């Protein structure tokens, strides 16, 4: 059966996508296409390249360290908690004043090349697509060809943390600013059956949740991104969300379990819609 898996962006919340993939493997359900945005592009792209969900889980649990990915922030004293603490240092503020982002993203791109074996999108084991926004034209770009790692890097370039990724045909920022749940891309590529996974649903907050300017900034971005979404419907839409870990990559095990539970909560419906045998 031909069906597409669409994975939303959501920063650290996107780690839940790994749990979703683990459960789909348990159910022996393999998508015919993966479409990912931002963190959904990272997890979905690495998976599409041929890595198993278990491999990605082990990598995130044992080898991944966000401190190693931010080359320009090595003088910071890291503590537990959100990545936004990079802004507590004058070094980060200086980068924001003099550069296009606090972090160049070069180390992340190098790591993406490594974990995807630096392949082209057309050579992935599962067909893959991702999106980004070209700052020059103001339009959405859909990547269905070209270097996989570079396409992912474009889709995850969230300002002001990462500099836009400069390519010959555009200057790209995070795909969520065009569509954080790009079901339409799957539809345009001929896939009518879609399982969508939202790891950043827009929920009401209290005044106490908006403690500082960064909270306000992220909330404004979330509202803007969500309201800009196209209203395409998935065959089955699930949410894998427990709390706001937007810029927090410290709770890997917990977030993977959130994704696993999200699939279990809809297991019968997912099997009915996406299992050739049951259909």
XYZ file of N, CA and C in Angstrom:
837
model
N 0.840 -1.194 0.000
C 0.000 0.000 0.000
C 0.877 1.247 0.000
N 0.494 2.219 -0.806
C 1.246 3.460 -0.937
C 0.721 4.484 0.074
N 1.607 4.926 1.000
C 1.202 5.939 1.969
C 2.412 6.743 2.411
N 2.134 7.956 2.911
C 3.198 8.869 3.298
C 3.142 9.158 4.788
N 4.316 9.327 5.365
C 4.469 9.738 6.757
C 4.966 11.176 6.760
N 4.237 12.070 7.423
C 4.602 13.481 7.480
C 4.936 13.838 8.925
N 6.143 14.359 9.136
C 6.656 14.649 10.477
C 6.850 16.154 10.644
N 6.210 16.710 11.648
C 6.282 18.156 11.871
C 7.596 18.558 12.519
N 7.844 19.860 12.529
C 8.939 20.410 13.290
C 8.518 20.621 14.730
N 9.487 20.977 15.566
C 9.165 21.210 16.966
C 10.370 21.215 17.874
N 11.563 21.449 17.326
C 12.761 21.479 18.152
C 12.965 20.166 18.875
N 13.314 20.257 20.171
C 13.549 19.052 20.950
C 12.355 18.118 20.997
N 11.141 18.672 20.880
C 9.952 17.826 20.850
C 10.004 16.814 19.708
N 10.747 17.140 18.655
C 10.830 16.264 17.488
C 11.524 14.946 17.763
N 12.207 14.828 18.906
C 12.806 13.546 19.279
C 11.722 12.481 19.397
N 10.483 12.897 19.675
C 9.359 11.955 19.765
C 9.142 11.212 18.452
N 9.567 11.797 17.341
C 9.417 11.110 16.044
C 10.155 9.774 16.038
N 11.229 9.674 16.791
C 11.983 8.416 16.856
C 11.099 7.324 17.442
N 10.360 7.658 18.482
C 9.442 6.694 19.082
C 8.342 6.288 18.130
N 7.865 7.235 17.335
C 6.855 6.914 16.317
C 7.406 5.902 15.325
N 8.619 6.131 14.857
C 9.234 5.221 13.887
C 9.469 3.841 14.504
N 9.861 3.798 15.759
C 10.053 2.507 16.431
C 8.754 1.703 16.454
N 7.669 2.362 16.773
C 6.386 1.663 16.843
C 5.892 1.243 15.466
N 6.119 2.064 14.463
C 5.726 1.682 13.108
C 6.512 0.457 12.651
N 7.784 0.406 13.020
C 8.569 -0.788 12.709
C 8.003 -2.013 13.430
N 7.604 -1.839 14.676
C 7.006 -2.959 15.422
C 5.751 -3.467 14.728
N 4.978 -2.541 14.165
C 3.749 -2.907 13.468
C 4.004 -3.362 12.036
N 5.310 -3.358 11.660
C 5.708 -3.731 10.300
C 5.032 -2.840 9.241
N 4.978 -1.560 9.562
C 4.417 -0.567 8.647
C 5.540 0.345 8.158
N 5.798 0.292 6.870
C 6.874 1.089 6.275
C 6.279 2.105 5.310
N 6.511 3.403 5.544
C 5.964 4.412 4.636
C 6.607 4.338 3.255
N 5.839 4.731 2.260
C 6.351 4.806 0.890
C 7.036 6.135 0.629
N 6.757 7.115 1.477
C 7.351 8.455 1.379
C 7.411 9.039 2.776
N 8.496 9.759 3.067
C 8.596 10.533 4.299
C 8.771 12.002 3.932
N 7.929 12.840 4.521
C 8.049 14.284 4.367
C 8.303 14.855 5.761
N 9.367 15.628 5.907
C 9.688 16.176 7.223
C 10.022 17.645 7.164
N 9.704 18.332 8.239
C 10.036 19.747 8.381
C 10.871 19.951 9.633
N 11.934 20.749 9.537
C 12.747 21.115 10.696
C 13.239 19.862 11.416
N 12.906 19.657 12.686
C 13.361 18.461 13.396
C 12.744 17.202 12.790
N 11.564 17.329 12.226
C 10.973 16.204 11.504
C 11.774 15.844 10.277
N 12.415 16.853 9.684
C 13.296 16.611 8.550
C 14.553 15.885 8.992
N 15.083 16.251 10.169
C 16.289 15.600 10.680
C 16.027 14.114 10.922
N 15.010 13.813 11.731
C 14.715 12.419 12.070
C 14.253 11.656 10.835
N 13.345 12.247 10.073
C 12.823 11.573 8.891
C 13.862 11.362 7.818
N 14.750 12.355 7.631
C 15.781 12.235 6.611
C 16.815 11.183 6.950
N 17.233 11.144 8.214
C 18.201 10.130 8.635
C 17.581 8.735 8.494
N 16.316 8.603 8.869
C 15.626 7.317 8.739
C 15.500 6.915 7.268
N 15.118 7.857 6.428
C 14.969 7.573 5.005
C 16.284 7.162 4.362
N 17.397 7.651 4.929
C 18.712 7.322 4.362
C 19.084 5.865 4.572
N 18.383 5.189 5.476
C 18.656 3.770 5.695
C 18.948 3.395 7.132
N 18.989 4.380 8.025
C 19.203 4.083 9.441
C 17.904 3.565 10.062
N 18.011 2.598 10.956
C 16.827 2.091 11.642
C 16.438 3.027 12.775
N 15.201 2.894 13.248
C 14.758 3.697 14.376
C 15.600 3.403 15.612
N 15.972 2.151 15.799
C 16.799 1.777 16.942
C 18.174 2.412 16.842
N 18.730 2.470 15.643
C 20.035 3.110 15.453
C 19.949 4.589 15.827
N 18.897 5.264 15.383
C 18.741 6.682 15.693
C 18.563 6.871 17.197
N 17.777 5.999 17.819
C 17.592 6.072 19.263
C 18.929 5.924 19.992
N 19.704 4.909 19.626
C 20.996 4.687 20.277
C 21.922 5.876 20.072
N 21.893 6.430 18.873
C 22.756 7.581 18.597
C 22.368 8.763 19.489
N 21.077 9.027 19.597
C 20.627 10.153 20.413
C 20.907 9.914 21.893
N 20.827 8.661 22.324
C 21.030 8.340 23.738
C 22.512 8.310 24.123
N 23.362 7.862 23.189
C 24.750 7.586 23.549
C 25.773 8.520 22.911
N 25.518 8.970 21.705
C 26.543 9.715 20.964
C 26.230 11.192 20.756
N 24.951 11.545 20.716
C 24.589 12.923 20.400
C 24.799 13.819 21.615
N 25.454 14.938 21.376
C 25.652 15.939 22.428
C 25.522 17.315 21.785
N 24.470 18.033 22.155
C 24.218 19.320 21.525
C 25.386 20.282 21.727
N 26.139 20.090 22.819
C 27.286 20.957 23.079
C 28.348 20.828 21.983
N 28.439 19.625 21.405
C 29.433 19.403 20.357
C 29.001 19.968 19.015
N 27.724 20.334 18.906
C 27.183 20.773 17.626
C 27.240 22.277 17.434
N 27.546 23.019 18.500
C 27.548 24.473 18.404
C 28.973 24.987 18.543
N 29.645 25.073 17.403
C 31.078 25.366 17.371
C 31.420 26.714 17.981
N 30.550 27.704 17.850
C 30.899 29.057 18.279
C 30.613 29.302 19.749
N 30.059 28.293 20.444
C 29.645 28.513 21.823
C 30.483 27.720 22.829
N 31.710 27.392 22.472
C 32.497 26.524 23.330
C 32.934 27.174 24.636
N 32.896 28.500 24.717
C 33.323 29.150 25.953
C 32.216 29.223 26.987
N 31.020 28.784 26.633
C 29.901 28.879 27.557
C 29.966 27.805 28.629
N 29.470 28.120 29.788
C 29.316 27.115 30.834
C 27.923 26.531 30.701
N 27.858 25.304 30.198
C 26.559 24.671 29.975
C 26.037 24.097 31.269
N 24.746 24.201 31.446
C 24.073 23.585 32.573
C 22.965 22.698 32.063
N 22.148 22.200 32.954
C 21.009 21.401 32.562
C 19.952 22.319 31.972
N 19.188 21.809 31.019
C 18.034 22.570 30.570
C 18.146 23.108 29.171
N 17.345 24.139 28.865
C 17.118 24.594 27.500
C 18.352 25.142 26.791
N 18.334 24.949 25.513
C 19.406 25.475 24.672
C 19.404 26.995 24.661
N 18.286 27.606 25.017
C 18.232 29.073 24.992
C 19.225 29.684 25.951
N 19.832 28.904 26.822
C 20.829 29.463 27.737
C 22.071 29.953 27.006
N 22.187 29.592 25.745
C 23.321 30.139 24.992
C 23.268 31.661 24.953
N 22.068 32.218 25.094
C 21.918 33.659 25.016
C 22.290 34.361 26.317
N 22.617 33.579 27.339
C 23.039 34.177 28.588
C 24.471 34.714 28.499
N 25.186 34.342 27.480
C 26.579 34.771 27.354
C 26.708 35.925 26.369
N 27.625 36.815 26.660
C 27.851 37.942 25.773
C 28.320 37.517 24.406
N 29.003 36.363 24.348
C 29.485 35.858 23.065
C 28.326 35.647 22.104
N 27.246 35.032 22.607
C 26.093 34.764 21.752
C 25.446 36.061 21.287
N 25.320 37.024 22.209
C 24.729 38.307 21.841
C 25.562 38.981 20.755
N 26.879 38.874 20.875
C 27.749 39.472 19.871
C 27.530 38.831 18.508
N 27.352 37.509 18.480
C 27.087 36.828 17.210
C 25.772 37.314 16.603
N 24.782 37.543 17.447
C 23.501 38.020 16.933
C 23.635 39.422 16.347
N 24.528 40.216 16.890
C 24.715 41.589 16.412
C 25.530 41.636 15.133
N 26.483 40.721 14.972
C 27.437 40.814 13.867
C 27.232 39.760 12.786
N 26.432 38.721 13.066
C 26.220 37.658 12.091
C 24.739 37.444 11.852
N 24.425 36.514 10.969
C 23.020 36.264 10.631
C 22.363 35.263 11.562
N 23.114 34.745 12.528
C 22.578 33.811 13.499
C 23.604 33.569 14.577
N 23.154 33.046 15.719
C 24.080 32.798 16.821
C 25.049 31.676 16.496
N 24.661 30.777 15.627
C 25.481 29.605 15.315
C 25.527 29.377 13.807
N 26.683 29.056 13.287
C 26.842 28.860 11.844
C 26.175 27.590 11.348
N 26.110 26.573 12.197
C 25.525 25.304 11.778
C 26.480 24.393 11.041
N 27.758 24.775 10.969
C 28.725 23.979 10.208
C 28.934 22.594 10.817
N 29.026 22.532 12.146
C 29.241 21.228 12.777
C 28.027 20.325 12.630
N 26.844 20.914 12.708
C 25.636 20.113 12.525
C 25.581 19.567 11.108
N 25.947 20.381 10.137
C 25.954 19.900 8.756
C 26.955 18.763 8.580
N 28.137 18.897 9.165
C 29.133 17.818 9.084
C 28.581 16.526 9.682
N 27.893 16.634 10.807
C 27.329 15.440 11.443
C 26.204 14.854 10.592
N 25.399 15.716 9.986
C 24.338 15.223 9.106
C 24.916 14.478 7.904
N 26.001 14.992 7.362
C 26.652 14.290 6.248
C 27.119 12.908 6.705
N 27.639 12.841 7.918
C 28.149 11.569 8.430
C 27.031 10.556 8.638
N 25.966 10.953 9.304
C 24.921 9.979 9.655
C 24.040 9.604 8.474
N 24.045 10.411 7.413
C 23.281 10.067 6.210
C 24.176 9.509 5.100
N 25.455 9.307 5.415
C 26.434 8.845 4.421
C 26.545 9.798 3.233
N 26.166 11.057 3.479
C 26.325 12.124 2.484
C 25.684 11.782 1.141
N 24.534 11.134 1.174
C 23.889 10.706 -0.066
C 22.973 11.785 -0.630
N 22.557 11.582 -1.856
C 21.575 12.443 -2.502
C 20.175 11.989 -2.105
N 19.249 12.917 -2.082
C 17.867 12.574 -1.749
C 17.342 11.476 -2.661
N 17.731 11.496 -3.923
C 17.238 10.488 -4.871
C 17.779 9.100 -4.575
N 18.761 8.997 -3.688
C 19.353 7.700 -3.358
C 18.911 7.170 -2.004
N 17.966 7.845 -1.348
C 17.493 7.365 -0.053
C 16.731 6.053 -0.223
N 16.753 5.222 0.812
C 16.055 3.939 0.753
C 14.547 4.118 0.758
N 14.072 5.169 1.403
C 12.667 5.559 1.360
C 12.611 6.940 0.716
N 11.762 7.153 -0.294
C 11.653 8.488 -0.883
C 11.410 9.543 0.186
N 12.047 10.706 0.016
C 12.037 11.724 1.057
C 11.875 13.109 0.443
N 11.190 13.976 1.186
C 11.059 15.378 0.781
C 11.066 16.244 2.027
N 11.581 17.445 1.873
C 11.568 18.402 2.978
C 11.383 19.807 2.415
N 11.066 20.746 3.285
C 10.833 22.113 2.823
C 11.672 23.112 3.606
N 11.814 24.287 3.032
C 12.493 25.408 3.670
C 11.919 26.676 3.060
N 12.298 27.809 3.602
C 11.853 29.098 3.069
C 13.061 29.845 2.527
N 12.968 30.280 1.278
C 14.031 31.079 0.668
C 13.843 32.534 1.093
N 14.784 33.051 1.864
C 14.685 34.417 2.350
C 14.744 35.449 1.236
N 15.331 35.089 0.102
C 15.468 36.046 -1.000
C 14.153 36.244 -1.738
N 13.473 35.141 -2.047
C 12.206 35.224 -2.779
C 11.004 35.267 -1.847
N 11.196 34.796 -0.618
C 10.084 34.715 0.323
C 9.190 33.516 0.105
N 9.630 32.578 -0.723
C 8.793 31.444 -1.087
C 9.293 30.137 -0.493
N 8.374 29.190 -0.418
C 8.719 27.856 0.053
C 9.489 27.103 -1.022
N 10.489 26.377 -0.597
C 11.249 25.503 -1.481
C 11.043 24.071 -0.997
N 10.686 23.180 -1.907
C 10.529 21.763 -1.587
C 11.715 21.015 -2.180
N 12.457 20.329 -1.326
C 13.628 19.585 -1.755
C 13.247 18.123 -2.003
N 13.360 17.694 -3.248
C 13.149 16.289 -3.595
C 14.372 15.739 -4.330
N 15.398 16.554 -4.435
C 16.664 16.153 -5.054
C 17.764 16.988 -4.428
N 19.008 16.591 -4.705
C 20.150 17.293 -4.136
C 20.665 16.580 -2.899
N 21.721 17.138 -2.324
C 22.345 16.523 -1.168
C 21.389 16.476 0.015
N 21.220 15.301 0.605
C 20.259 15.114 1.693
C 20.620 15.952 2.911
N 21.879 15.921 3.332
C 22.298 16.653 4.522
C 22.070 18.157 4.358
N 22.351 18.686 3.184
C 22.167 20.113 2.948
C 20.685 20.480 2.957
N 19.839 19.626 2.411
C 18.398 19.889 2.426
C 17.873 19.920 3.856
N 18.335 18.981 4.682
C 17.930 18.960 6.085
C 18.429 20.218 6.793
N 19.669 20.579 6.521
C 20.250 21.788 7.132
C 19.423 23.025 6.779
N 18.945 23.115 5.552
C 18.074 24.233 5.156
C 16.790 24.228 5.973
N 16.185 23.053 6.113
C 14.877 22.950 6.757
C 14.927 23.223 8.251
N 16.101 23.081 8.879
C 16.204 23.259 10.332
C 16.864 24.581 10.730
N 16.995 25.503 9.787
C 17.702 26.766 10.053
C 16.798 27.770 10.750
N 16.498 27.506 12.006
C 15.568 28.391 12.717
C 16.299 29.634 13.223
N 15.839 30.810 12.808
C 16.444 32.039 13.313
C 15.897 32.341 14.713
N 16.678 33.011 15.557
C 18.021 33.548 15.336
C 19.123 32.582 15.759
N 18.780 31.311 16.001
C 19.786 30.372 16.489
C 20.791 29.994 15.403
N 20.291 29.663 14.210
C 21.187 29.234 13.142
C 21.160 30.219 11.985
N 22.308 30.424 11.405
C 22.367 31.246 10.206
C 21.575 30.581 9.083
N 20.937 31.365 8.222
C 20.318 30.766 7.034
C 21.377 29.999 6.245
N 20.935 28.957 5.534
C 21.900 28.173 4.760
C 21.952 28.722 3.346
N 23.138 29.099 2.937
C 23.341 29.769 1.655
C 23.654 28.743 0.570
N 22.768 28.651 -0.409
C 22.986 27.795 -1.573
C 22.926 28.655 -2.821
N 23.327 28.091 -3.927
C 23.383 28.868 -5.163
C 22.007 29.402 -5.572
N 20.970 28.631 -5.274
C 19.633 29.022 -5.724
C 18.785 29.669 -4.635
N 19.347 29.896 -3.441
C 18.544 30.509 -2.390
C 19.289 30.642 -1.074
N 18.607 31.267 -0.120
C 19.175 31.573 1.192
C 18.122 31.129 2.201
N 18.295 29.941 2.782
C 17.174 29.222 3.361
C 17.110 29.240 4.884
N 15.870 29.371 5.389
C 15.580 29.225 6.805
C 14.564 28.107 7.001
N 14.297 27.826 8.257
C 13.455 26.723 8.710
C 12.153 26.582 7.918
N 11.881 25.350 7.491
C 10.687 25.080 6.698
C 9.385 25.304 7.430
N 9.425 25.305 8.767
C 8.197 25.511 9.533
C 7.556 26.858 9.234
N 8.348 27.835 8.795
C 7.791 29.141 8.500
C 6.940 29.133 7.234
N 7.075 28.086 6.443
C 6.196 27.918 5.284
C 5.035 27.003 5.645
N 5.356 25.871 6.237
C 4.332 24.904 6.644
C 4.976 23.890 7.566
N 4.561 23.883 8.816
C 5.152 22.983 9.797
C 4.556 21.583 9.729
N 3.502 21.406 8.959
C 2.904 20.088 8.755
C 2.581 19.941 7.262
N 3.615 19.727 6.444
C 3.460 19.825 4.984
C 2.793 18.611 4.344
N 1.573 18.356 4.766
C 0.786 17.272 4.169
C 0.578 17.534 2.682
N 0.487 18.820 2.330
C 0.256 19.159 0.921
C 1.374 18.649 0.015
N 2.603 18.580 0.535
C 3.713 18.070 -0.273
C 3.474 16.610 -0.620
N 3.031 15.836 0.362
C 2.709 14.429 0.101
C 1.588 14.310 -0.919
N 0.565 15.141 -0.776
C -0.541 15.111 -1.733
C -0.064 15.477 -3.137
N 0.765 16.505 -3.223
C 1.266 16.939 -4.528
C 2.141 15.877 -5.181
N 2.757 15.023 -4.368
C 3.596 13.953 -4.895
C 2.805 12.679 -5.177
N 1.474 12.773 -5.034
C 0.607 11.671 -5.431
C 0.202 10.722 -4.327
N 0.410 11.122 -3.070
C 0.082 10.243 -1.947
C -1.217 10.715 -1.293
N -2.255 9.913 -1.423
C -3.548 10.262 -0.837
C -3.644 9.848 0.623
N -3.013 8.731 0.966
C -3.038 8.260 2.346
C -1.846 8.839 3.100
N -2.132 9.545 4.196
C -1.082 10.233 4.946
C -1.277 10.010 6.444
N -0.198 9.625 7.097
C -0.139 9.609 8.557
C 0.700 10.804 8.981
N 0.090 11.740 9.681
C 0.825 12.933 10.127
C 1.084 12.864 11.622
N 2.257 13.378 12.022
C 2.655 13.378 13.425
C 3.023 14.802 13.818
N 2.237 15.375 14.720
C 2.451 16.750 15.176
C 3.099 16.722 16.557
N 4.324 17.238 16.651
C 5.024 17.282 17.945
C 5.025 18.685 18.548
N 4.301 19.609 17.921
C 4.255 20.974 18.460
C 2.867 21.582 18.292
N 1.838 20.939 18.841
C 0.489 21.511 18.724
C 0.402 22.825 19.500
N -0.425 23.724 19.001
C -0.574 25.027 19.653
C -1.601 24.895 20.774
N -1.136 25.070 21.998
C -2.000 24.976 23.179
C -2.047 26.329 23.868
N -3.137 26.572 24.587
C -3.234 27.807 25.369
C -2.190 27.799 26.484
N -1.675 28.980 26.808
C -0.703 29.114 27.897
C -1.214 30.162 28.883
N -0.601 30.193 30.040
C -0.944 31.205 31.038
C 0.089 32.322 31.008
N -0.223 33.415 31.657
C 0.727 34.528 31.722
C 2.034 34.105 32.385
N 1.931 33.198 33.349
C 3.127 32.758 34.060
C 4.064 31.952 33.175
N 3.558 31.438 32.044
C 4.409 30.705 31.103
C 5.273 31.639 30.262
N 4.920 32.916 30.259
C 5.650 33.900 29.454
C 6.480 34.757 30.395
N 7.568 34.152 30.872
C 8.359 34.762 31.943
C 9.366 35.787 31.446
N 9.826 35.645 30.202
C 10.862 36.538 29.706
C 10.699 36.744 28.213
N 11.605 37.522 27.646
C 11.474 37.876 26.231
C 11.619 36.672 25.320
N 12.386 35.658 25.758
C 12.544 34.468 24.930
C 11.259 33.652 24.890
N 10.583 33.559 26.034
C 9.286 32.889 26.064
C 8.313 33.592 25.126
N 8.314 34.911 25.169
C 7.427 35.688 24.303
C 7.779 35.477 22.836
N 9.087 35.491 22.540
C 9.519 35.309 21.153
C 9.091 33.947 20.610
N 9.331 32.880 21.397
C 8.965 31.545 20.934
C 7.457 31.390 20.803
N 6.723 32.007 21.718
C 5.270 31.933 21.636
C 4.773 32.653 20.385
N 5.343 33.813 20.098
C 4.953 34.558 18.895
C 5.256 33.754 17.633
N 6.425 33.110 17.601
C 6.782 32.287 16.452
C 5.820 31.111 16.315
N 5.486 30.474 17.436
C 4.581 29.322 17.390
C 3.211 29.720 16.868
N 2.691 30.839 17.354
C 1.383 31.313 16.894
C 1.407 31.639 15.407
N 2.448 32.332 14.982
C 2.562 32.713 13.582
C 2.673 31.491 12.675
N 3.526 30.542 13.067
C 3.729 29.333 12.269
C 2.451 28.517 12.174
N 1.778 28.338 13.307
C 0.565 27.519 13.316
C -0.539 28.159 12.486
N -0.698 29.460 12.585
C -1.760 30.134 11.848
C -1.488 30.210 10.351
N -0.226 30.018 9.969
C 0.132 30.067 8.545
C -0.027 28.708 7.861
N -0.324 27.664 8.644
C -0.384 26.324 8.063
C -1.491 26.186 7.044
N -1.217 25.396 6.044
C -2.259 24.994 5.109
C -3.157 23.983 5.812
N -4.389 23.939 5.441
C -5.363 23.130 6.170
C -5.600 21.770 5.514
N -4.557 21.177 4.988
C -4.690 19.849 4.396
C -4.920 18.812 5.487
N -5.760 17.845 5.197
C -6.089 16.831 6.189
C -5.333 15.539 5.916
N -4.898 14.913 7.011
C -4.245 13.612 6.917
C -5.291 12.513 7.056
N -4.961 11.320 6.551
C -5.836 10.168 6.738
C -5.953 9.855 8.224
N -4.810 9.851 8.894
C -4.754 9.718 10.353
C -3.775 10.765 10.860
N -4.217 11.566 11.812
C -3.368 12.599 12.394
C -3.189 12.317 13.880
N -1.950 12.234 14.341
C -1.697 11.995 15.754
C -0.811 13.104 16.307
N -0.928 13.320 17.599
C -0.068 14.263 18.307
C 0.858 13.489 19.233
N 2.137 13.810 19.171
C 3.127 13.211 20.071
C 3.727 14.337 20.886
N 3.050 14.708 21.934
C 3.407 15.920 22.674
C 3.046 15.750 24.136
N 3.977 16.057 25.015
C 3.737 15.979 26.449
C 3.971 17.315 27.133
N 4.862 18.101 26.603
C 5.171 19.402 27.181
C 6.157 20.121 26.287
N 6.415 21.371 26.586
C 7.260 22.182 25.719
C 8.739 21.907 25.969
N 9.371 21.195 25.031
C 10.813 20.968 25.061
C 11.426 21.551 23.782
N 10.939 22.712 23.383
C 11.297 23.252 22.079
C 12.800 23.323 21.847
N 13.539 23.849 22.813
C 14.973 23.994 22.646
C 15.721 23.177 23.702
N 15.145 22.076 24.099
C 15.721 21.236 25.145
C 15.934 19.830 24.583
N 17.189 19.399 24.528
C 17.520 18.088 23.966
C 18.063 17.143 25.042
N 17.678 17.409 26.276
C 18.201 16.633 27.393
C 17.315 15.447 27.778
N 16.066 15.414 27.292
C 15.098 14.415 27.737
C 14.804 13.403 26.625
N 15.848 12.794 26.103
C 15.717 11.923 24.934
C 14.819 10.722 25.220
N 15.100 9.999 26.270
C 14.326 8.794 26.579
C 12.850 9.114 26.789
N 12.605 10.152 27.541
C 11.222 10.548 27.825
C 10.475 10.922 26.549
N 11.128 11.665 25.677
C 10.470 12.112 24.451
C 10.243 10.963 23.474
N 11.165 10.024 23.399
C 10.967 8.851 22.550
C 9.752 8.060 23.032
N 9.606 7.949 24.334
C 8.446 7.249 24.897
C 7.141 7.977 24.570
N 7.185 9.288 24.482
C 6.001 10.059 24.088
C 5.569 9.656 22.679
N 6.528 9.523 21.772
C 6.209 9.106 20.413
C 5.673 7.689 20.344
N 6.272 6.809 21.117
C 5.802 5.422 21.154
C 4.355 5.352 21.630
N 4.062 6.088 22.691
C 2.717 6.050 23.261
C 1.692 6.648 22.303
N 2.095 7.670 21.561
C 1.176 8.293 20.611
C 0.703 7.294 19.564
N 1.617 6.449 19.090
C 1.228 5.430 18.106
C 0.363 4.358 18.765
N 0.726 3.949 19.961
C -0.065 2.925 20.653
C -1.487 3.395 20.894
N -1.651 4.686 21.173
C -2.985 5.232 21.418
C -3.881 5.160 20.182
N -3.285 5.090 19.002
C -4.044 5.057 17.743
C -3.720 3.809 16.924
N -3.227 2.790 17.582
C -2.692 1.625 16.877
C -3.709 0.970 15.962
N -4.916 0.746 16.450
C -5.921 0.056 15.634
C -6.263 0.859 14.395
N -6.455 2.172 14.564
C -6.785 3.029 13.421
C -5.638 3.051 12.412
N -4.407 3.137 12.910
C -3.243 3.165 12.018
C -3.140 1.869 11.234
N -3.333 0.747 11.891
C -3.252 -0.546 11.201
C -4.361 -0.687 10.168
N -5.553 -0.206 10.492
C -6.667 -0.305 9.547
C -6.420 0.524 8.290
N -5.811 1.673 8.470
C -5.643 2.582 7.334
C -4.373 2.316 6.524
N -3.337 1.768 7.157
C -2.050 1.677 6.481
C -1.490 0.260 6.347
N -2.231 -0.716 6.820
C -1.800 -2.105 6.648
C -2.493 -2.702 5.441
N -1.720 -3.172 4.472
C -2.295 -3.776 3.260
C -3.162 -4.970 3.600
N -2.749 -5.753 4.601
C -3.471 -6.970 4.951
C -4.835 -6.632 5.518
N -4.895 -5.663 6.465
C -6.174 -5.305 7.061
C -7.071 -4.594 6.061
N -6.466 -3.772 5.201
C -7.257 -3.054 4.197
C -7.872 -4.032 3.204
